[in-house]
Amino acid sequence: MLNVSTQDLVPSPVGPVDVEQAEAALVERYPRLVRIAYLVLPPTMGRNRRVLTAHALVQRALPRRRVPGPAVPEPRRPEDAVDPGYAYVRGEVLRQALVAGRPLRRLAVPRRAQLPPLLPQVWGLRLHPRAGGADELALDQLLSRLSGPARAAYVLRGLERQGDAEVLRVLASVGAEDPESALAELAGLEDGPEGDAPEAREEGREEGRAPGGERPARVAEQAGPGRCRRTTGPPPPETTTGAGPDAPPAPDGGPAERRLSGASLLESAEFDPCTLQARPGDLLRRRQHGRAVLVGAAALLVCGALLGLPGDGWGRNGAAAPSYARNPAAEAALDPAAVKRVGPAVWPGAVRRDFSVWPARGDLVGDAALLRRALAVWARPGGAVESSATPGTPVGPPMGPPQLLFAGRVDAARVVLLHDGLRIVRYAEPVAGTAGAALDFARADAAEGPEAEAVVVSRSDGNVRYLTAPWVTGASVRDLLMPGKEPWALGRDAYGVTDAVPSPALAKECERWNTLQLRDDSGGRVLGDLGELLPARLLWGPPGAPVDATGREARAVWARTACQMSTVLGQGVRSVRAWRFARQTLPEGAGRAAWVCTRAETWRGTGPRVLAQFLPPDRKAPAALAARAQDAPACGVREPRVLAGALWQAPGGGWYVLAAGGPDVASVEVTGAVTARADGPALAAEAAAGTRAELSATLEDGRRMPALR
């Protein structure tokens, strides 16, 4: 029974190992390292795979960076490896070989060493070491009965000439399971029927291993076939295996001395994976596999060619990509004959006024080829199609046949407007050819009344044209920056397409902000172009009761805040509402200012933007942006309150912190660089230039409200 302390299981204290040092050890002792890996790998893998795996494990044992060692190395033991680089590489080889010998489990992720090696690879040949004699065969059978750690212990003891204590330390350092059981497994084989007599085993241990587990002088004590036992008399009968009656006498006096020792067997050509023999593999199977690969490759080429060939819709669909599916519902949605067309007599008697009652208008509503191209590009936009969509708008094909709103020539393009209940889709192509097609998507969730009165039908040269609803009785243009100027009439053709209007969404400077003012039997509407298919409705008033921004007070405020709408261009805005939530008397007799909250709601319901603006007493001065917030409930139906502040300089040069809240604000407080409190919804406190402060308010019901930020 082997007794080893816990301290003996600590790996030998080798110093740090550089990559160059490990590489030198690997190259210099490459054959020996490959032999170690080959012996430790399970023989059940087959000799060809064992050879390739052994080479792969050794080649992967090189570290990627410098391997650190202990800060203060311990005294070296006599059995420690002489070269730290070789000790490290040998440990990595043993570690990977033990992992490669573990069985693959169904639910476990395989380790790299358990998979067939990527390199080296040999195709068409099977490699194996040269065959040995009966002793090598018996030793190979013995190794096949041992576990992975026991094979590693056998190799370390016999090939590396390590004592049991050092074998235990090396096995523990490479992660072997229960190193003591590995040595016990070897001892059990020695005690079995194939081992030598107990007295011979004890004699070998006494002669081969010094007290304390030091390295033995030789390895003739290895158990199993091939062990040579020192004798003083005639050899016993069982030691004559391998020598016939006619064999010549051995130099040392007997046929038993011709048997190889354990170390000689491990170093024989039978276990040398660097000296190999080559044989062909299964030629018939290789031929069958080659034919199967050729047939599969030909089938893939044919299928790819069939999928890539233009179908019956390639030339007819213009810029659309090739069809990728044949689904009956999808094909019905792409059939121009199935497109819904509403008659002009439907909307006057309809309960709701929305896009669903718009009649199909335009001089090309009967052009089946144009509609086919528009539907095909909608379903499968090719790489050359310029496509855009407002945030939150799905861009997939229609679920069923859409409704046709318009198809006609506008400027130098053929335009098709379609509606599928959720989206407005605009398809445009040049009058000459189909190159340069464009596809635009915009959400129109539950659009009704004023929200369904106009759609952008064309943009070119900084101008925009609208298609108006059939119930619109008049159209005009009003510049928000000039509230005192009367709007001018906007012409429309027989289909409801307006004349071209300069668009503020396409302008580089905020010199004018043209809006579309429409009239119907219920009143007037003001719509603003924010760079999308559907213009946004402009409103005025508190969150609970907004009205269209057509009144004098609304126009006066919008004239000073309109340029701030450039911050919400292309955001899928449904409506923009402005509300003057507070007035404030300024210090030093500077006059009376106003605070305005502007809230932009989106079609998707999320992502609203809130702006708090300060309007100085000068009616011609634009509003100053005091605060902005995204996805904030302030100034909305759910949270109609708002609190904002700004740093303001009086005409006399003094600086003040100004703050204001809604009507139900009981008091306002400022903290930080400036500390002040005021009853009521407004506050003005002296401050210095560049002062930063925190604002908060107390509502009439006692709740606290932070400032918009």
XYZ file of C-alpha atoms in Angstrom:
709
model
C 0.000 0.000 0.000
C 1.446 3.374 -1.027
C 1.408 6.148 1.595
C 1.888 9.673 0.238
C 1.156 12.871 2.138
C -0.985 15.701 0.819
C 2.133 17.802 0.387
C 3.460 15.248 -2.072
C 0.503 15.884 -4.363
C 1.487 19.519 -4.929
C 3.048 19.952 -8.385
C 6.768 20.422 -8.517
C 7.682 24.106 -8.085
C 9.033 24.820 -11.568
C 9.821 28.415 -12.400
C 8.147 30.536 -15.079
C 8.196 29.182 -18.645
C 8.557 31.404 -21.715
C 6.952 30.517 -25.032
C 10.388 30.224 -26.661
C 11.578 27.896 -23.897
C 8.514 25.671 -24.275
C 8.913 25.643 -28.069
C 12.550 24.606 -27.789
C 11.634 21.749 -25.456
C 8.778 20.649 -27.742
C 10.916 20.649 -30.890
C 13.893 18.975 -29.232
C 11.868 16.193 -27.605
C 8.999 15.995 -30.068
C 9.336 12.215 -30.734
C 9.295 11.442 -27.018
C 6.274 13.664 -26.344
C 4.347 12.079 -29.220
C 5.241 8.621 -27.871
C 3.891 9.629 -24.427
C 0.631 10.857 -25.949
C 0.308 7.705 -28.079
C 0.770 5.438 -25.042
C -1.670 7.343 -22.821
C -4.421 7.495 -25.464
C -6.818 4.543 -25.289
C -5.935 1.724 -27.743
C -9.650 1.442 -28.605
C -9.288 4.548 -30.786
C -7.462 2.572 -33.435
C -3.825 3.027 -34.374
C -4.433 5.486 -37.251
C -6.464 7.872 -35.139
C -4.126 7.444 -32.153
C -1.185 8.470 -34.318
C -2.859 11.597 -35.695
C -4.349 12.530 -32.314
C -0.991 12.140 -30.572
C 0.677 14.502 -33.039
C -2.205 16.987 -32.718
C -2.070 16.986 -28.909
C 1.653 17.666 -28.848
C 1.397 20.436 -31.430
C -1.374 22.104 -29.388
C 0.641 21.929 -26.142
C 2.611 25.100 -26.934
C 1.449 27.963 -24.630
C 0.145 31.200 -26.126
C 1.933 33.409 -23.625
C 4.468 33.229 -20.827
C 3.485 30.777 -18.077
C 4.068 32.366 -14.646
C 5.693 30.436 -11.834
C 5.621 30.762 -8.057
C 6.801 34.072 -6.622
C 9.278 32.276 -4.314
C 10.237 28.875 -5.739
C 10.438 26.018 -3.268
C 13.603 23.881 -2.994
C 13.856 21.527 -5.923
C 13.419 17.829 -5.236
C 15.721 15.215 -6.786
C 12.825 13.865 -8.859
C 11.832 17.246 -10.339
C 12.109 17.593 -14.110
C 15.396 19.156 -15.141
C 13.909 21.403 -17.841
C 10.845 23.491 -16.774
C 9.855 23.922 -20.428
C 9.771 20.175 -20.995
C 7.915 19.642 -17.705
C 5.231 22.121 -18.754
C 4.792 20.697 -22.272
C 4.717 17.138 -20.971
C 2.040 18.118 -18.465
C -0.116 19.692 -21.199
C 0.265 16.589 -23.375
C -0.807 14.341 -20.500
C -3.725 16.625 -19.647
C -5.094 16.578 -23.208
C -4.482 12.854 -23.622
C -6.503 12.111 -20.477
C -9.332 14.328 -21.743
C -9.249 12.636 -25.165
C -9.664 9.255 -23.507
C -12.870 10.177 -21.721
C -16.105 8.905 -23.334
C -18.429 11.381 -25.010
C -21.696 11.953 -23.168
C -24.991 12.740 -24.871
C -25.813 16.032 -23.121
C -22.283 17.244 -22.376
C -20.410 19.653 -24.635
C -17.391 17.779 -26.069
C -13.935 19.096 -25.278
C -11.569 19.940 -28.113
C -9.293 16.991 -27.352
C -12.253 14.573 -27.605
C -12.954 15.510 -31.222
C -11.017 14.229 -34.245
C -8.033 16.547 -34.825
C -8.280 19.225 -37.490
C -4.528 18.999 -38.116
C -2.662 16.954 -39.064
C -4.888 15.215 -41.607
C -3.983 12.389 -44.007
C -6.422 11.521 -46.802
C -6.359 8.229 -48.655
C -3.851 6.511 -46.363
C -3.913 4.813 -42.992
C -0.816 5.242 -40.843
C 0.391 3.013 -38.039
C 3.708 2.222 -36.304
C 5.717 -0.813 -37.238
C 4.463 -4.042 -35.742
C 6.303 -5.517 -32.780
C 6.565 -8.963 -31.341
C 4.551 -10.928 -28.831
C 5.879 -8.866 -25.920
C 4.721 -5.586 -27.479
C 1.342 -7.112 -28.270
C 0.933 -8.291 -24.705
C 1.903 -4.853 -23.373
C -0.598 -3.179 -25.712
C -3.319 -5.505 -24.406
C -2.280 -4.632 -20.872
C -2.556 -0.897 -21.600
C -6.026 -1.400 -23.085
C -7.200 -2.798 -19.747
C -5.911 0.176 -17.768
C -7.748 3.420 -17.214
C -6.400 6.678 -18.602
C -4.712 7.820 -15.337
C -3.250 4.323 -14.847
C -1.764 4.377 -18.375
C -0.299 7.798 -17.627
C 1.183 6.478 -14.371
C 2.603 3.453 -16.205
C 4.256 5.691 -18.800
C 5.632 8.115 -16.213
C 7.043 5.268 -14.146
C 8.457 3.252 -17.036
C 9.295 5.717 -19.831
C 10.038 8.812 -17.768
C 11.581 6.838 -14.857
C 9.648 8.726 -12.164
C 9.154 7.549 -8.618
C 5.680 6.993 -7.244
C 5.659 10.293 -5.348
C 6.567 12.247 -8.491
C 4.014 10.247 -10.515
C 1.331 11.287 -8.046
C 2.379 14.932 -8.241
C 2.332 14.973 -12.052
C -1.061 13.241 -12.242
C -2.507 15.693 -9.736
C -1.129 18.674 -11.676
C -2.712 17.534 -14.960
C -6.146 17.032 -13.405
C -6.253 13.239 -13.273
C -9.063 11.791 -11.191
C -7.788 10.075 -7.995
C -4.071 9.608 -8.793
C -3.648 7.152 -5.892
C -6.251 4.857 -7.470
C -4.195 4.839 -10.675
C -1.148 3.470 -8.836
C -3.380 1.080 -6.946
C -4.703 -0.156 -10.290
C -1.137 -0.889 -11.421
C -0.443 -2.688 -8.167
C -3.577 -4.756 -8.665
C -2.341 -5.902 -12.084
C 0.991 -6.897 -10.543
C -0.841 -8.993 -7.976
C -2.910 -10.669 -10.726
C -2.160 -13.857 -12.594
C -0.073 -12.077 -15.218
C 2.287 -10.486 -12.726
C 5.500 -11.908 -11.321
C 5.890 -13.685 -8.066
C 5.457 -11.572 -4.924
C 9.057 -12.126 -3.857
C 10.310 -10.935 -7.216
C 8.059 -7.846 -7.021
C 9.361 -7.023 -3.547
C 12.931 -7.587 -4.773
C 12.340 -5.178 -7.654
C 10.912 -2.556 -5.367
C 13.791 -2.821 -2.946
C 16.391 -2.613 -5.696
C 14.646 -0.103 -7.980
C 13.250 2.549 -5.653
C 15.076 4.336 -2.902
C 13.328 5.143 0.383
C 11.034 8.158 0.211
C 9.761 7.492 -3.319
C 12.860 8.740 -5.218
C 13.411 8.036 -8.892
C 14.369 4.356 -9.535
C 17.591 3.487 -11.250
C 15.800 1.262 -13.776
C 12.298 0.160 -14.630
C 12.599 -3.585 -14.712
C 9.972 -3.593 -11.955
C 7.180 -2.733 -14.380
C 4.330 -5.192 -14.027
C 2.950 -7.260 -16.842
C 4.396 -9.102 -19.784
C 7.913 -8.245 -20.810
C 9.227 -7.724 -17.290
C 12.766 -9.022 -16.835
C 13.554 -10.440 -13.414
C 17.105 -10.775 -12.162
C 17.847 -14.460 -11.410
C 20.741 -16.311 -9.815
C 19.820 -19.787 -10.846
C 18.089 -21.521 -13.704
C 15.156 -19.500 -15.002
C 11.661 -20.687 -14.153
C 9.602 -22.201 -16.917
C 7.346 -19.142 -17.384
C 10.325 -16.918 -18.275
C 11.070 -18.834 -21.456
C 8.179 -17.177 -23.359
C 9.428 -15.945 -26.689
C 12.462 -18.336 -26.919
C 12.112 -21.717 -28.557
C 14.084 -24.817 -27.683
C 16.428 -24.195 -30.591
C 17.152 -20.589 -29.724
C 20.814 -19.705 -29.214
C 21.936 -19.092 -25.681
C 21.639 -15.580 -24.349
C 24.831 -13.634 -23.642
C 24.031 -13.452 -19.959
C 23.279 -17.073 -19.573
C 19.579 -17.788 -20.366
C 16.669 -17.240 -22.745
C 14.857 -15.119 -20.099
C 17.417 -12.399 -20.510
C 16.278 -11.915 -24.156
C 12.928 -10.597 -22.910
C 12.702 -6.839 -23.044
C 12.315 -4.812 -19.867
C 9.282 -2.502 -19.349
C 11.255 0.575 -20.417
C 12.612 -1.184 -23.513
C 9.103 -2.212 -24.518
C 7.792 1.330 -24.156
C 10.686 2.613 -26.269
C 10.233 -0.010 -28.980
C 9.124 0.688 -32.555
C 5.646 -0.719 -31.792
C 4.899 2.455 -29.818
C 6.788 4.964 -32.000
C 4.199 7.206 -33.734
C 6.963 9.090 -35.549
C 8.173 6.081 -37.550
C 5.123 5.004 -39.498
C 3.934 2.621 -42.163
C 1.303 3.589 -44.745
C -1.481 1.428 -46.141
C -4.522 2.355 -48.271
C -7.946 2.678 -46.726
C -11.155 1.020 -47.884
C -10.925 1.646 -51.632
C -14.448 0.473 -52.454
C -15.991 2.655 -49.773
C -13.902 5.605 -50.919
C -15.204 5.153 -54.450
C -18.806 5.001 -53.206
C -18.355 8.109 -51.074
C -16.772 9.986 -53.971
C -19.735 9.207 -56.212
C -22.159 10.340 -53.486
C -20.295 13.645 -53.069
C -20.352 14.296 -56.815
C -24.074 13.544 -57.040
C -24.810 15.821 -54.071
C -22.733 18.670 -55.511
C -24.497 18.351 -58.861
C -27.892 18.411 -57.122
C -26.946 21.559 -55.204
C -25.819 23.277 -58.391
C -29.057 22.382 -60.170
C -31.209 23.573 -57.264
C -29.239 26.813 -57.003
C -29.589 27.429 -60.729
C -33.343 26.802 -60.580
C -33.775 29.156 -57.648
C -31.703 31.846 -59.346
C -33.451 31.667 -62.689
C -35.917 34.503 -63.317
C -39.491 33.378 -62.900
C -42.509 34.616 -64.733
C -42.479 37.789 -62.657
C -38.849 38.984 -63.101
C -39.286 41.104 -66.176
C -42.884 42.078 -65.379
C -42.093 43.111 -61.785
C -39.449 45.666 -62.661
C -37.093 46.326 -59.745
C -38.517 43.555 -57.532
C -36.207 40.820 -56.316
C -36.767 37.211 -57.479
C -39.726 35.442 -55.927
C -38.753 33.374 -52.882
C -42.072 31.679 -52.041
C -45.213 30.370 -53.660
C -47.940 30.888 -51.115
C -51.586 31.189 -52.276
C -52.409 34.001 -49.829
C -49.224 35.885 -50.721
C -49.871 35.449 -54.437
C -53.425 36.792 -54.015
C -52.043 39.879 -52.259
C -49.746 40.492 -55.243
C -52.446 40.132 -57.874
C -53.291 43.571 -59.340
C -56.765 42.331 -60.246
C -57.469 41.649 -56.546
C -56.559 45.172 -55.384
C -59.497 46.818 -53.598
C -61.014 49.837 -55.313
C -63.579 52.013 -53.547
C -66.115 53.871 -55.645
C -66.518 57.667 -55.443
C -70.067 57.350 -54.080
C -69.056 55.491 -50.896
C -67.578 58.214 -48.690
C -70.578 60.602 -48.546
C -72.693 57.976 -46.791
C -69.916 56.411 -44.689
C -70.103 56.531 -40.896
C -66.358 57.141 -40.588
C -64.151 59.331 -42.689
C -60.838 57.568 -42.983
C -58.619 56.010 -45.647
C -60.944 53.042 -46.039
C -63.482 55.235 -47.904
C -60.992 57.027 -50.155
C -61.863 56.327 -53.792
C -59.202 55.062 -56.210
C -58.049 58.103 -58.165
C -55.456 58.932 -60.794
C -54.957 58.503 -64.509
C -53.183 55.129 -64.096
C -55.630 53.225 -61.869
C -56.231 50.815 -64.761
C -52.529 50.171 -65.462
C -52.230 46.537 -64.365
C -48.492 46.388 -65.169
C -47.768 49.388 -62.909
C -49.804 47.914 -60.077
C -48.085 44.542 -60.501
C -44.663 46.189 -60.208
C -45.740 48.215 -57.178
C -47.082 45.142 -55.368
C -44.047 43.034 -56.262
C -41.571 45.676 -55.069
C -43.608 46.081 -51.882
C -43.320 42.346 -51.195
C -39.721 41.915 -52.389
C -37.805 45.199 -52.690
C -34.616 44.637 -54.626
C -31.221 46.030 -53.750
C -31.613 48.962 -56.145
C -34.863 50.151 -54.523
C -34.593 53.212 -52.274
C -36.722 52.232 -49.303
C -37.641 54.201 -46.176
C -39.966 53.725 -43.226
C -40.925 55.803 -40.233
C -39.837 54.381 -36.849
C -41.967 51.467 -35.707
C -43.428 50.754 -39.142
C -43.281 47.111 -40.338
C -41.970 46.819 -43.881
C -43.182 43.330 -44.771
C -45.576 42.435 -47.599
C -49.327 42.941 -47.245
C -51.374 40.301 -45.455
C -53.982 40.450 -48.189
C -54.986 42.521 -51.212
C -54.447 46.199 -50.244
C -56.638 49.177 -51.110
C -55.649 51.416 -54.004
C -55.741 55.127 -53.156
C -53.956 56.649 -56.131
C -52.100 55.685 -59.301
C -50.983 58.367 -61.689
C -48.243 60.568 -63.090
C -46.913 63.236 -60.730
C -44.057 65.426 -61.943
C -41.632 63.019 -63.674
C -42.712 59.837 -61.891
C -45.434 57.239 -61.818
C -46.784 57.047 -58.269
C -48.941 54.410 -56.582
C -50.437 54.902 -53.087
C -51.734 51.806 -51.282
C -53.325 51.241 -47.870
C -53.547 47.932 -45.993
C -55.386 49.120 -42.875
C -52.190 49.712 -40.888
C -49.799 51.383 -43.322
C -49.702 53.819 -46.183
C -47.263 52.629 -48.851
C -45.974 54.828 -51.645
C -44.314 53.342 -54.725
C -42.687 55.634 -57.278
C -40.743 54.939 -60.428
C -39.463 57.179 -63.233
C -41.737 57.694 -66.185
C -38.995 56.314 -68.426
C -37.987 52.837 -67.229
C -38.009 51.233 -63.780
C -34.489 52.152 -62.589
C -34.445 54.239 -59.435
C -37.693 52.964 -57.930
C -38.578 54.188 -54.421
C -40.694 52.606 -51.707
C -41.877 54.460 -48.567
C -43.798 53.119 -45.556
C -45.723 55.071 -42.912
C -48.055 53.946 -40.146
C -51.648 55.165 -40.172
C -53.134 53.464 -37.109
C -56.842 54.349 -36.790
C -56.392 57.563 -38.764
C -59.736 59.314 -38.946
C -61.057 62.741 -39.897
C -58.272 65.388 -39.948
C -55.550 62.715 -39.676
C -56.777 61.108 -42.931
C -57.172 64.259 -45.004
C -53.826 64.376 -46.844
C -50.965 62.130 -47.988
C -47.653 63.232 -49.492
C -47.645 62.052 -53.085
C -44.405 63.598 -54.367
C -41.192 65.298 -53.197
C -38.819 66.925 -55.658
C -36.566 69.987 -55.820
C -37.424 70.999 -52.252
C -41.166 70.954 -52.974
C -43.940 68.683 -51.819
C -47.327 67.731 -53.311
C -50.268 66.330 -51.360
C -53.174 64.094 -52.289
C -56.176 65.387 -50.343
C -59.213 63.489 -49.127
C -62.360 63.603 -51.260
C -64.278 65.543 -48.559
C -61.757 68.418 -48.461
C -63.438 71.540 -49.880
C -60.490 73.924 -49.909
C -56.712 73.996 -49.505
C -54.336 76.840 -48.724
C -50.791 77.437 -47.473
C -49.917 79.355 -44.312
C -46.420 80.323 -43.178
C -46.281 79.767 -39.424
C -43.474 82.304 -39.050
C -45.782 85.038 -40.376
C -48.932 84.787 -38.233
C -50.379 88.075 -39.462
C -50.210 87.139 -43.140
C -53.268 85.594 -44.698
C -52.871 82.097 -46.254
C -52.760 81.829 -50.007
C -54.876 79.416 -51.998
C -53.395 76.129 -53.126
C -54.564 74.713 -56.424
C -55.630 71.086 -56.880
C -56.255 68.993 -59.980
C -59.261 66.801 -60.690
C -57.819 63.901 -58.670
C -57.114 66.012 -55.548
C -53.337 66.433 -56.078
C -52.161 69.874 -54.928
C -49.687 72.185 -56.565
C -46.065 72.056 -55.428
C -45.351 73.771 -52.082
C -41.866 74.520 -50.637
C -41.408 72.068 -47.773
C -39.773 73.103 -44.465
C -38.637 69.505 -43.999
C -36.306 69.862 -46.986
C -35.046 73.374 -46.151
C -31.601 73.940 -44.609
C -32.551 77.156 -42.782
C -35.660 78.012 -40.810
C -36.638 81.032 -42.885
C -40.238 79.969 -43.440
C -42.422 77.144 -42.238
C -45.175 76.412 -44.709
C -48.141 74.424 -43.477
C -51.105 72.926 -45.296
C -54.419 74.427 -44.212
C -57.448 72.396 -45.262
C -61.168 73.057 -44.956
C -64.099 70.685 -44.821
C -67.672 70.867 -43.614
C -66.531 70.692 -39.962
C -63.914 73.483 -39.996
C -60.272 74.141 -40.747
C -57.163 72.011 -40.162
C -53.462 72.848 -40.024
C -51.047 70.109 -41.127
C -47.265 70.306 -41.122
C -44.804 68.363 -43.284
C -42.238 66.613 -41.054
C -40.605 64.561 -43.793
C -43.080 61.650 -43.800
C -45.950 60.417 -45.935
C -48.578 61.660 -43.492
C -48.339 65.311 -42.403
C -48.648 65.942 -38.663
C -51.678 67.718 -37.261
C -50.812 70.961 -35.420
C -52.854 71.595 -32.262
C -53.117 74.194 -29.528
C -54.288 74.053 -25.919
C -54.086 71.982 -22.740
C -53.740 68.174 -22.952
C -57.390 67.445 -22.238
C -58.950 69.835 -24.761
C -56.706 70.654 -27.733
C -58.014 72.377 -30.861
C -56.609 72.982 -34.313
C -53.998 75.741 -34.350
C -56.050 78.147 -36.443
C -56.800 80.879 -33.880
C -54.902 84.143 -33.472
C -53.317 83.227 -30.113
C -52.256 79.828 -31.407
C -50.683 81.343 -34.522
C -48.807 83.896 -32.417
C -47.228 81.189 -30.232
C -46.569 78.788 -33.114
C -44.747 81.577 -34.961
C -42.118 81.655 -32.196
C -41.869 77.887 -31.620
C -42.231 76.425 -35.137
C -38.486 76.167 -35.790
C -38.164 73.732 -32.864
C -40.171 71.159 -34.850
C -36.977 70.371 -36.786
C -36.024 68.174 -33.797
C -38.864 65.730 -34.560
C -38.409 65.340 -38.314
C -38.767 61.736 -39.504
C -39.850 60.385 -36.095
C -43.280 59.073 -37.124
C -45.086 62.051 -35.544
C -48.873 61.961 -35.572
C -49.616 65.355 -34.012
C -47.778 68.255 -32.378
C -49.525 70.260 -29.664
C -48.370 73.549 -28.118
C -49.650 74.801 -24.763
C -48.812 77.937 -22.830
C -48.815 76.518 -19.313
C -47.540 79.587 -17.394
C -46.910 83.313 -17.492
C -44.233 85.029 -15.411
C -43.375 88.595 -14.502
C -39.632 89.057 -14.966
C -37.331 90.814 -12.477
C -36.024 94.372 -12.961
C -39.229 95.336 -14.723
C -38.237 93.430 -17.870
C -41.818 92.620 -18.759
C -43.963 89.515 -18.812
C -42.732 86.218 -20.305
C -44.505 82.976 -21.139
C -43.674 79.285 -20.855
C -44.826 76.908 -23.598
C -44.865 73.122 -23.611
C -44.737 71.402 -27.020
C -45.516 67.677 -27.191
C -45.121 65.522 -30.312
C -47.161 62.292 -30.294
C -46.234 59.365 -32.575
C -48.360 56.948 -34.583
C -46.850 53.989 -32.727
C -47.813 55.448 -29.315
C -44.279 55.307 -27.862
C -41.354 57.668 -28.148
C -43.141 61.040 -27.716
C -40.912 64.102 -27.396
C -41.624 66.963 -25.004
C -40.080 70.438 -25.312
C -40.310 73.204 -22.716
C -39.700 76.645 -24.237
C -39.271 80.101 -22.745
C -40.858 83.032 -24.619
C -39.267 86.393 -23.696
C -41.395 89.557 -23.653
C -40.207 90.571 -27.137
C -42.925 89.212 -29.451
C -40.496 88.983 -32.371
C -37.886 86.954 -30.476
C -38.006 83.183 -31.052
C -38.568 80.825 -28.164
C -35.578 79.563 -26.191
C -35.421 75.830 -25.540
C -35.359 75.301 -21.764
C -35.690 71.512 -21.510
C -36.468 68.436 -23.587
C -37.401 64.864 -22.773
C -38.048 61.620 -24.634
C -40.744 59.125 -23.584
C -41.845 61.453 -20.772
C -45.527 61.643 -19.676
C -45.234 65.359 -18.846
C -47.538 67.724 -20.692
C -49.684 64.774 -21.803
C -53.110 63.388 -21.066
C -51.751 61.017 -18.417
C -49.599 63.685 -16.745
C -50.760 67.183 -17.793
C -48.380 68.939 -15.405
C -44.932 70.258 -16.305
C -42.135 72.169 -14.556
C -39.231 73.825 -16.370
C -36.514 76.358 -15.648
C -33.857 78.415 -17.389
C -30.969 80.790 -16.647
C -31.933 84.275 -17.891
C -30.027 87.547 -18.160
C -31.974 90.742 -17.531
C -31.502 93.783 -19.762
C -29.530 95.392 -16.911
C -26.967 92.555 -16.955
C -28.080 90.593 -13.904
C -28.529 86.820 -14.044
C -31.543 84.981 -12.651
C -32.798 81.431 -12.333
C -36.340 81.368 -13.696
C -38.781 78.496 -13.178
C -42.465 77.953 -13.845
C -45.005 75.175 -13.501
C -48.599 74.429 -14.430
C -51.689 75.932 -12.811
C -51.893 73.359 -9.991
C -48.341 73.994 -8.722
C -48.419 75.296 -5.131
C -44.722 76.195 -4.758
C -41.418 76.010 -6.621
C -38.019 75.371 -5.005
C -34.476 75.628 -6.355
C -31.444 74.012 -4.688
C -27.771 73.599 -5.456
C -25.686 76.621 -6.379
C -28.782 78.740 -5.744
C -31.237 78.119 -2.929
C -34.656 79.759 -3.109
C -38.346 78.992 -2.733
C -41.454 80.758 -4.003
C -45.168 80.193 -3.449
C -47.172 79.793 -6.612
C -46.237 78.395 -10.011
C -43.325 80.784 -10.797
C -39.914 81.549 -9.265
C -37.124 84.066 -9.969
C -33.880 83.956 -7.966
C -30.637 85.862 -8.410
C -27.743 83.779 -9.681
C -24.371 84.010 -11.369
C -23.544 83.280 -14.977
C -23.219 79.548 -15.610
C -25.054 78.592 -12.427
C -26.496 75.061 -12.256
C -29.366 74.275 -9.928
C -31.987 71.616 -9.246
C -35.687 72.449 -9.534
C -38.682 70.795 -7.908
C -42.276 71.743 -7.242
C -44.974 70.893 -4.737
C -48.452 70.334 -6.146
C -51.630 71.452 -4.464
C -52.329 67.882 -3.358
C -48.924 67.712 -1.629
C -47.078 65.586 -4.158
C -43.578 66.452 -5.350
C -42.824 66.944 -9.040
C -39.335 67.145 -10.599
C -38.443 69.466 -13.439
C -38.489 68.359 -17.044
C -35.030 67.352 -18.187
